[in-house]
mmCIF file of C-alpha atoms and ligand atoms in Angstrom:
data_model
loop_
_atom_site.group_PDB
_atom_site.id
_atom_site.type_symbol
_atom_site.label_atom_id
_atom_site.label_comp_id
_atom_site.label_asym_id
_atom_site.label_seq_id
_atom_site.Cartn_x
_atom_site.Cartn_y
_atom_site.Cartn_z
ATOM 1 C CA MET A 1 -34.732 12.346 -17.739
ATOM 2 C CA THR A 2 -31.582 13.395 -15.892
ATOM 3 C CA THR A 3 -29.241 10.938 -14.250
ATOM 4 C CA ASN A 4 -27.452 12.031 -11.109
ATOM 5 C CA THR A 5 -24.011 10.421 -11.193
ATOM 6 C CA ASN A 6 -22.634 12.481 -8.358
ATOM 7 C CA GLN A 7 -25.099 12.353 -5.485
ATOM 8 C CA ASN A 8 -22.714 11.269 -2.730
ATOM 9 C CA THR A 9 -19.712 13.252 -3.859
ATOM 10 C CA ALA A 10 -18.420 16.075 -1.677
ATOM 11 C CA GLU A 11 -16.286 18.960 -2.889
ATOM 12 C CA PRO A 12 -12.642 17.852 -2.745
ATOM 13 C CA ALA A 13 -10.751 18.965 0.374
ATOM 14 C CA ASP A 14 -7.905 21.428 -0.127
ATOM 15 C CA PRO A 15 -5.300 20.109 0.334
ATOM 16 C CA ARG A 16 -6.194 16.448 0.001
ATOM 17 C CA VAL A 17 -4.373 14.407 2.612
ATOM 18 C CA ALA A 18 -2.731 10.969 2.380
ATOM 19 C CA ILE A 19 -1.404 8.480 4.903
ATOM 20 C CA VAL A 20 1.179 6.083 3.433
ATOM 21 C CA THR A 21 2.157 3.224 5.733
ATOM 22 C CA GLY A 22 5.640 1.966 4.996
ATOM 23 C CA GLY A 23 6.041 5.326 3.271
ATOM 24 C CA SER A 24 9.691 5.695 4.189
ATOM 25 C CA ARG A 25 11.270 3.150 1.845
ATOM 26 C CA GLY A 26 10.712 1.188 -1.384
ATOM 27 C CA ILE A 27 7.325 1.433 -3.074
ATOM 28 C CA GLY A 28 5.818 3.439 -0.190
ATOM 29 C CA ARG A 29 8.539 6.075 -0.544
ATOM 30 C CA ALA A 30 7.805 6.452 -4.268
ATOM 31 C CA VAL A 31 4.062 6.649 -3.487
ATOM 32 C CA SER A 32 4.703 9.378 -0.881
ATOM 33 C CA LEU A 33 6.780 11.417 -3.359
ATOM 34 C CA LYS A 34 4.231 10.985 -6.170
ATOM 35 C CA LEU A 35 1.220 11.928 -4.029
ATOM 36 C CA ALA A 36 3.097 14.996 -2.737
ATOM 37 C CA GLU A 37 3.973 15.937 -6.330
ATOM 38 C CA ASP A 38 0.253 15.638 -7.133
ATOM 39 C CA GLY A 39 -0.477 18.190 -4.383
ATOM 40 C CA LEU A 40 -1.494 15.995 -1.439
ATOM 41 C CA ALA A 41 -0.155 16.554 2.069
ATOM 42 C CA VAL A 42 1.434 13.247 3.113
ATOM 43 C CA VAL A 43 1.887 11.460 6.433
ATOM 44 C CA VAL A 44 4.896 9.191 5.902
ATOM 45 C CA ASN A 45 4.626 6.215 8.263
ATOM 46 C CA TYR A 46 7.512 3.906 9.174
ATOM 47 C CA ALA A 47 8.215 1.165 11.730
ATOM 48 C CA ARG A 48 11.909 1.235 12.656
ATOM 49 C CA ASP A 49 14.081 3.352 10.353
ATOM 50 C CA ALA A 50 13.463 6.989 11.330
ATOM 51 C CA SER A 51 16.326 8.278 9.176
ATOM 52 C CA ALA A 52 14.747 6.847 5.980
ATOM 53 C CA ALA A 53 11.408 8.456 6.897
ATOM 54 C CA ASP A 54 13.088 11.800 7.622
ATOM 55 C CA GLU A 55 14.931 11.615 4.314
ATOM 56 C CA THR A 56 11.646 10.987 2.445
ATOM 57 C CA VAL A 57 9.988 13.941 4.198
ATOM 58 C CA LYS A 58 13.009 16.108 3.342
ATOM 59 C CA ALA A 59 12.820 15.099 -0.338
ATOM 60 C CA ILE A 60 9.127 16.034 -0.403
ATOM 61 C CA ALA A 61 9.792 19.402 1.290
ATOM 62 C CA GLU A 62 12.653 20.173 -1.124
ATOM 63 C CA ALA A 63 10.264 19.552 -4.038
ATOM 64 C CA GLY A 64 7.797 22.036 -2.511
ATOM 65 C CA GLY A 65 5.422 19.509 -0.894
ATOM 66 C CA ARG A 66 4.084 19.014 2.647
ATOM 67 C CA ALA A 67 4.809 15.900 4.725
ATOM 68 C CA VAL A 68 5.454 14.639 8.244
ATOM 69 C CA ALA A 69 7.008 11.358 9.398
ATOM 70 C CA VAL A 70 5.144 9.315 12.038
ATOM 71 C CA GLN A 71 6.322 6.042 13.590
ATOM 72 C CA ALA A 72 3.697 3.322 14.102
ATOM 73 C CA ASP A 73 3.531 -0.462 13.710
ATOM 74 C CA VAL A 74 0.625 -1.272 11.382
ATOM 75 C CA ALA A 75 -0.376 -4.237 13.556
ATOM 76 C CA GLU A 76 -0.754 -2.101 16.720
ATOM 77 C CA GLU A 77 -4.218 -0.568 16.797
ATOM 78 C CA LYS A 78 -3.415 2.177 19.315
ATOM 79 C CA GLU A 79 -0.373 3.278 17.326
ATOM 80 C CA ILE A 80 -2.372 3.344 14.078
ATOM 81 C CA ALA A 81 -5.254 5.255 15.726
ATOM 82 C CA ALA A 82 -2.644 7.791 16.894
ATOM 83 C CA LEU A 83 -1.222 7.954 13.339
ATOM 84 C CA PHE A 84 -4.677 8.817 11.967
ATOM 85 C CA ASP A 85 -5.192 11.353 14.819
ATOM 86 C CA ARG A 86 -1.925 13.010 13.843
ATOM 87 C CA ALA A 87 -2.959 13.250 10.162
ATOM 88 C CA GLU A 88 -6.251 14.906 11.150
ATOM 89 C CA GLU A 89 -4.562 17.311 13.582
ATOM 90 C CA GLU A 90 -1.753 18.225 11.186
ATOM 91 C CA PHE A 91 -3.684 18.500 7.899
ATOM 92 C CA GLY A 92 -7.428 18.568 8.754
ATOM 93 C CA GLY A 93 -8.682 15.180 7.504
ATOM 94 C CA ILE A 94 -7.794 12.058 5.510
ATOM 95 C CA ASP A 95 -8.575 11.393 1.827
ATOM 96 C CA VAL A 96 -6.203 8.612 0.716
ATOM 97 C CA VAL A 97 -4.833 5.721 2.791
ATOM 98 C CA VAL A 98 -2.147 3.556 1.170
ATOM 99 C CA ASN A 99 -1.096 0.487 3.155
ATOM 100 C CA SER A 100 2.295 -0.250 1.630
ATOM 101 C CA ALA A 101 3.875 -1.595 4.850
ATOM 102 C CA GLY A 102 4.694 -5.252 4.398
ATOM 103 C CA ARG A 103 7.313 -7.903 4.911
ATOM 104 C CA MET A 104 8.318 -11.065 3.071
ATOM 105 C CA THR A 105 9.857 -14.302 4.353
ATOM 106 C CA LEU A 106 10.480 -16.943 1.687
ATOM 107 C CA SER A 107 10.748 -20.657 2.472
ATOM 108 C CA PRO A 108 9.507 -23.995 1.190
ATOM 109 C CA ILE A 109 6.457 -24.838 3.286
ATOM 110 C CA ALA A 110 8.174 -28.001 4.555
ATOM 111 C CA ASP A 111 10.950 -25.895 6.131
ATOM 112 C CA LEU A 112 8.917 -22.851 7.190
ATOM 113 C CA ASP A 113 9.782 -21.324 10.572
ATOM 114 C CA LEU A 114 6.334 -20.807 12.102
ATOM 115 C CA ALA A 115 7.518 -17.893 14.258
ATOM 116 C CA ALA A 116 8.549 -16.144 11.018
ATOM 117 C CA LEU A 117 5.118 -16.978 9.551
ATOM 118 C CA ASP A 118 3.381 -15.419 12.585
ATOM 119 C CA ALA A 119 5.530 -12.265 12.407
ATOM 120 C CA MET A 120 4.924 -11.828 8.665
ATOM 121 C CA HIS A 121 1.190 -12.482 8.927
ATOM 122 C CA ARG A 122 0.946 -10.055 11.860
ATOM 123 C CA THR A 123 2.245 -7.247 9.626
ATOM 124 C CA ASN A 124 0.661 -8.284 6.326
ATOM 125 C CA ILE A 125 -2.769 -9.537 7.478
ATOM 126 C CA ARG A 126 -3.464 -8.015 10.892
ATOM 127 C CA GLY A 127 -1.695 -4.797 9.786
ATOM 128 C CA THR A 128 -3.938 -4.499 6.716
ATOM 129 C CA PHE A 129 -7.057 -4.960 8.854
ATOM 130 C CA VAL A 130 -5.915 -2.472 11.534
ATOM 131 C CA VAL A 131 -5.167 0.189 8.890
ATOM 132 C CA ALA A 132 -8.314 -0.591 6.859
ATOM 133 C CA GLN A 133 -10.440 -0.338 10.026
ATOM 134 C CA GLN A 134 -9.222 3.191 10.749
ATOM 135 C CA ALA A 135 -9.542 4.106 7.054
ATOM 136 C CA ALA A 136 -13.149 2.808 6.999
ATOM 137 C CA ARG A 137 -14.016 4.942 10.007
ATOM 138 C CA ARG A 138 -12.250 8.135 8.981
ATOM 139 C CA LEU A 139 -11.825 8.546 5.200
ATOM 140 C CA ARG A 140 -13.672 11.604 3.900
ATOM 141 C CA ALA A 141 -16.154 11.378 1.009
ATOM 142 C CA GLY A 142 -14.261 11.080 -2.274
ATOM 143 C CA GLY A 143 -11.549 9.085 -0.505
ATOM 144 C CA SER A 144 -9.710 5.854 -1.266
ATOM 145 C CA PHE A 145 -8.111 2.944 0.559
ATOM 146 C CA ILE A 146 -5.387 1.131 -1.383
ATOM 147 C CA GLY A 147 -3.931 -2.132 -0.075
ATOM 148 C CA PHE A 148 -1.042 -4.252 -1.340
ATOM 149 C CA SER A 149 -1.035 -7.824 -2.598
ATOM 150 C CA THR A 150 1.485 -9.529 -4.908
ATOM 151 C CA SER A 151 1.298 -10.926 -8.438
ATOM 152 C CA VAL A 152 2.600 -14.204 -6.962
ATOM 153 C CA VAL A 153 -1.036 -14.897 -5.995
ATOM 154 C CA GLY A 154 -1.310 -15.614 -9.752
ATOM 155 C CA THR A 155 2.199 -16.913 -10.617
ATOM 156 C CA GLN A 156 2.356 -19.353 -7.660
ATOM 157 C CA PHE A 157 6.169 -19.478 -7.363
ATOM 158 C CA PRO A 158 7.627 -22.088 -4.970
ATOM 159 C CA THR A 159 8.865 -20.685 -1.601
ATOM 160 C CA TYR A 160 6.249 -17.891 -1.663
ATOM 161 C CA GLY A 161 3.530 -19.945 0.110
ATOM 162 C CA ALA A 162 3.327 -18.143 3.466
ATOM 163 C CA TYR A 163 3.861 -14.677 1.949
ATOM 164 C CA THR A 164 1.301 -15.256 -0.808
ATOM 165 C CA ALA A 165 -1.226 -16.610 1.716
ATOM 166 C CA SER A 166 -0.967 -13.303 3.594
ATOM 167 C CA LYS A 167 -1.605 -11.372 0.379
ATOM 168 C CA GLY A 168 -4.528 -13.633 -0.543
ATOM 169 C CA ALA A 169 -6.133 -12.330 2.660
ATOM 170 C CA VAL A 170 -5.690 -8.748 1.432
ATOM 171 C CA GLU A 171 -7.293 -9.592 -1.920
ATOM 172 C CA ALA A 172 -10.175 -11.389 -0.178
ATOM 173 C CA MET A 173 -11.145 -8.397 1.949
ATOM 174 C CA THR A 174 -10.974 -5.828 -0.893
ATOM 175 C CA MET A 175 -14.463 -6.139 -2.427
ATOM 176 C CA ILE A 176 -16.013 -6.911 0.957
ATOM 177 C CA LEU A 177 -14.753 -3.621 2.420
ATOM 178 C CA ALA A 178 -15.792 -1.780 -0.759
ATOM 179 C CA ARG A 179 -19.335 -3.135 -0.239
ATOM 180 C CA GLU A 180 -19.335 -2.297 3.469
ATOM 181 C CA LEU A 181 -18.564 1.337 2.551
ATOM 182 C CA ARG A 182 -21.630 1.664 0.306
ATOM 183 C CA GLY A 183 -22.993 5.217 0.437
ATOM 184 C CA ARG A 184 -19.772 6.760 1.736
ATOM 185 C CA ASP A 185 -18.234 7.590 -1.699
ATOM 186 C CA VAL A 186 -15.027 5.838 -0.617
ATOM 187 C CA THR A 187 -13.256 3.320 -2.886
ATOM 188 C CA VAL A 188 -11.265 0.241 -1.845
ATOM 189 C CA ASN A 189 -8.720 -1.327 -4.192
ATOM 190 C CA THR A 190 -5.622 -3.507 -3.985
ATOM 191 C CA VAL A 191 -2.487 -3.214 -6.116
ATOM 192 C CA ALA A 192 -0.613 -6.473 -6.753
ATOM 193 C CA PRO A 193 2.876 -5.646 -8.064
ATOM 194 C CA GLY A 194 5.190 -8.071 -9.820
ATOM 195 C CA PRO A 195 8.927 -8.066 -9.018
ATOM 196 C CA THR A 196 9.815 -4.471 -8.148
ATOM 197 C CA ALA A 197 13.318 -3.157 -7.462
ATOM 198 C CA THR A 198 13.217 -2.569 -3.689
ATOM 199 C CA ASP A 199 15.055 -4.053 -0.702
ATOM 200 C CA LEU A 200 12.131 -6.425 -0.085
ATOM 201 C CA PHE A 201 12.596 -8.006 -3.527
ATOM 202 C CA LEU A 202 16.368 -7.701 -3.991
ATOM 203 C CA ASP A 203 17.645 -8.781 -0.547
ATOM 204 C CA GLY A 204 18.789 -12.410 -0.468
ATOM 205 C CA LYS A 205 18.548 -13.020 -4.240
ATOM 206 C CA THR A 206 21.513 -13.773 -6.522
ATOM 207 C CA PRO A 207 22.101 -11.578 -9.636
ATOM 208 C CA GLU A 208 21.050 -14.636 -11.728
ATOM 209 C CA GLN A 209 17.725 -14.978 -9.860
ATOM 210 C CA ILE A 210 17.056 -11.253 -10.243
ATOM 211 C CA ASP A 211 17.919 -11.365 -13.945
ATOM 212 C CA ARG A 212 15.664 -14.393 -14.545
ATOM 213 C CA LEU A 213 12.693 -12.769 -12.807
ATOM 214 C CA ALA A 214 13.337 -9.466 -14.601
ATOM 215 C CA LYS A 215 13.167 -11.240 -17.998
ATOM 216 C CA THR A 216 9.903 -13.090 -17.203
ATOM 217 C CA PRO A 217 7.224 -10.468 -18.074
ATOM 218 C CA PRO A 218 6.750 -9.451 -21.741
ATOM 219 C CA LEU A 219 8.160 -6.018 -20.886
ATOM 220 C CA GLU A 220 11.405 -7.807 -19.812
ATOM 221 C CA ARG A 221 12.410 -5.708 -16.831
ATOM 222 C CA LEU A 222 11.768 -5.295 -13.130
ATOM 223 C CA GLY A 223 9.103 -2.849 -12.072
ATOM 224 C CA SER A 224 10.365 0.361 -10.500
ATOM 225 C CA PRO A 225 8.813 1.801 -7.351
ATOM 226 C CA GLU A 226 7.718 4.715 -9.558
ATOM 227 C CA ASP A 227 5.797 2.326 -11.897
ATOM 228 C CA ILE A 228 3.753 1.176 -8.900
ATOM 229 C CA ALA A 229 3.403 4.680 -7.425
ATOM 230 C CA ALA A 230 1.793 5.904 -10.667
ATOM 231 C CA VAL A 231 -0.877 3.182 -10.399
ATOM 232 C CA VAL A 232 -1.535 3.939 -6.728
ATOM 233 C CA ALA A 233 -1.752 7.683 -7.416
ATOM 234 C CA PHE A 234 -4.328 7.041 -10.166
ATOM 235 C CA LEU A 235 -6.476 4.877 -7.872
ATOM 236 C CA GLY A 236 -6.321 7.561 -5.170
ATOM 237 C CA SER A 237 -7.150 10.418 -7.538
ATOM 238 C CA PRO A 238 -10.553 11.690 -8.716
ATOM 239 C CA ALA A 239 -9.640 10.297 -12.191
ATOM 240 C CA GLY A 240 -9.446 6.756 -10.752
ATOM 241 C CA HIS A 241 -12.522 6.986 -8.548
ATOM 242 C CA TRP A 242 -14.757 4.803 -10.723
ATOM 243 C CA VAL A 243 -12.439 1.840 -10.056
ATOM 244 C CA ASN A 244 -13.729 0.140 -6.886
ATOM 245 C CA GLY A 245 -13.332 -3.259 -5.256
ATOM 246 C CA GLN A 246 -10.610 -4.337 -7.701
ATOM 247 C CA VAL A 247 -7.251 -6.100 -7.503
ATOM 248 C CA LEU A 248 -4.962 -4.510 -10.081
ATOM 249 C CA ARG A 249 -1.941 -6.553 -11.164
ATOM 250 C CA ALA A 250 0.814 -4.046 -12.038
ATOM 251 C CA ASN A 251 3.601 -6.281 -13.331
ATOM 252 C CA GLY A 252 4.558 -5.691 -16.987
ATOM 253 C CA GLY A 253 2.360 -8.612 -18.097
ATOM 254 C CA LEU A 254 3.696 -11.324 -15.751
ATOM 255 C CA VAL A 255 1.416 -14.357 -15.476
HETATM 256 N N1 LIG B 1 9.032 -5.203 -4.044
HETATM 257 C C1 LIG B 1 8.315 -6.117 -4.640
HETATM 258 O O1 LIG B 1 8.785 -6.832 -5.556
HETATM 259 C C2 LIG B 1 6.875 -6.345 -4.245
HETATM 260 C C3 LIG B 1 6.091 -7.178 -5.060
HETATM 261 C C4 LIG B 1 4.755 -7.400 -4.702
HETATM 262 C C5 LIG B 1 4.220 -6.800 -3.594
HETATM 263 N N2 LIG B 1 5.009 -5.981 -2.810
HETATM 264 C C6 LIG B 1 4.387 -5.374 -1.641
HETATM 265 O O2 LIG B 1 4.528 -3.972 -1.734
HETATM 266 C C7 LIG B 1 4.590 -3.398 -0.429
HETATM 267 C C8 LIG B 1 5.827 -2.515 -0.316
HETATM 268 O O3 LIG B 1 6.986 -3.352 -0.447
HETATM 269 P P1 LIG B 1 8.446 -2.746 -0.665
HETATM 270 O O4 LIG B 1 9.089 -3.610 -1.691
HETATM 271 O O5 LIG B 1 8.368 -1.282 -0.867
HETATM 272 O O6 LIG B 1 9.107 -3.093 0.771
HETATM 273 P P2 LIG B 1 10.402 -2.450 1.487
HETATM 274 O O7 LIG B 1 11.276 -1.772 0.484
HETATM 275 O O8 LIG B 1 10.961 -3.557 2.325
HETATM 276 O O9 LIG B 1 9.770 -1.324 2.438
HETATM 277 C C9 LIG B 1 8.947 -1.738 3.480
HETATM 278 C C10 LIG B 1 8.375 -0.524 4.191
HETATM 279 O O10 LIG B 1 7.389 -1.007 5.108
HETATM 280 C C11 LIG B 1 7.694 -0.513 6.412
HETATM 281 N N3 LIG B 1 7.233 -1.499 7.396
HETATM 282 C C12 LIG B 1 7.575 -2.801 7.530
HETATM 283 N N4 LIG B 1 6.901 -3.363 8.565
HETATM 284 C C13 LIG B 1 6.117 -2.379 9.083
HETATM 285 C C14 LIG B 1 5.180 -2.324 10.140
HETATM 286 N N5 LIG B 1 4.919 -3.398 10.898
HETATM 287 N N6 LIG B 1 4.546 -1.155 10.401
HETATM 288 C C15 LIG B 1 4.798 -0.048 9.654
HETATM 289 N N7 LIG B 1 5.676 -0.029 8.623
HETATM 290 C C16 LIG B 1 6.324 -1.191 8.350
HETATM 291 C C17 LIG B 1 9.191 -0.294 6.413
HETATM 292 O O11 LIG B 1 9.565 0.642 7.432
HETATM 293 P P3 LIG B 1 10.947 0.448 8.295
HETATM 294 O O12 LIG B 1 12.072 0.526 7.314
HETATM 295 O O13 LIG B 1 10.918 1.571 9.265
HETATM 296 O O14 LIG B 1 10.848 -0.911 8.953
HETATM 297 C C18 LIG B 1 9.382 0.267 4.992
HETATM 298 O O15 LIG B 1 9.028 1.628 4.961
HETATM 299 C C19 LIG B 1 4.583 -4.580 0.548
HETATM 300 O O16 LIG B 1 3.280 -4.775 1.044
HETATM 301 C C20 LIG B 1 5.017 -5.752 -0.309
HETATM 302 O O17 LIG B 1 4.548 -6.978 0.205
HETATM 303 C C21 LIG B 1 6.312 -5.736 -3.124
#
């Protein structure tokens, strides 16, 4: 008896193509550089800071890769549809979508500014659904959608209530979208980093707070954007394609 383990799998596109939202800075920037190094053409999305996006594209080009920068707010469906159009026009299709765009407002729930909650949830929840919707419609066979949560869903630190609630939504939709894409040969996974040395984590914290959080996991350091990019690149690669519907905590062993 023979077992067909490959019945829905198309030949890989050449080059494979990635969209990285929030690809201009922080973790998204490292993901863009890593995917380009792995041979993918990359659409580097950003919201406001065009110079950071241009700098990321320049770094990719200088390393011999292919990339373009495209502005779009992840919560705006027309802008994200245009972002996906641009990827198809520029590079011929879409194989990997990484939704790294995100924002974080920290506050005890008792003091939470509800306008700040709405703004953060618009990017983190609505933005994930807008990007996932386009990814679900357009990813080619063999493709992957990778969303972002946080390890604080597990650690439950005070002041992270509103932020962690938005990431709980991302975790909740992961397996559901994976199941909805049955038969398409497209995977859906979420990466949940621990403290990672980017502006989002470092801004507003004292050196003592940073040091304490860095010492918490058994590996006793902050994650680097490159640590997270390596995990994302694996999930988006043919080697990681058997991983589907999972939330992967990449955090040096933080619990
Ligand atoms: N760093 C950590 O410790 C940590 C831990 C757990 C999870 N995460 C998650 O990892 C992801 C990346 O975080 P990071 O630390 O790399 O953040 P970051 O350094 O603050 O970078 C954020 C990126 O997202 C973009 N962005 C923000 N709002 C956007 C929007 N509405 N539409 C499109 N792009 C938008 C920014 O572009 P502009 O500069 O143009 O605004 C920037 O490129 C986030 O989802 C975050 O929640 C981070």
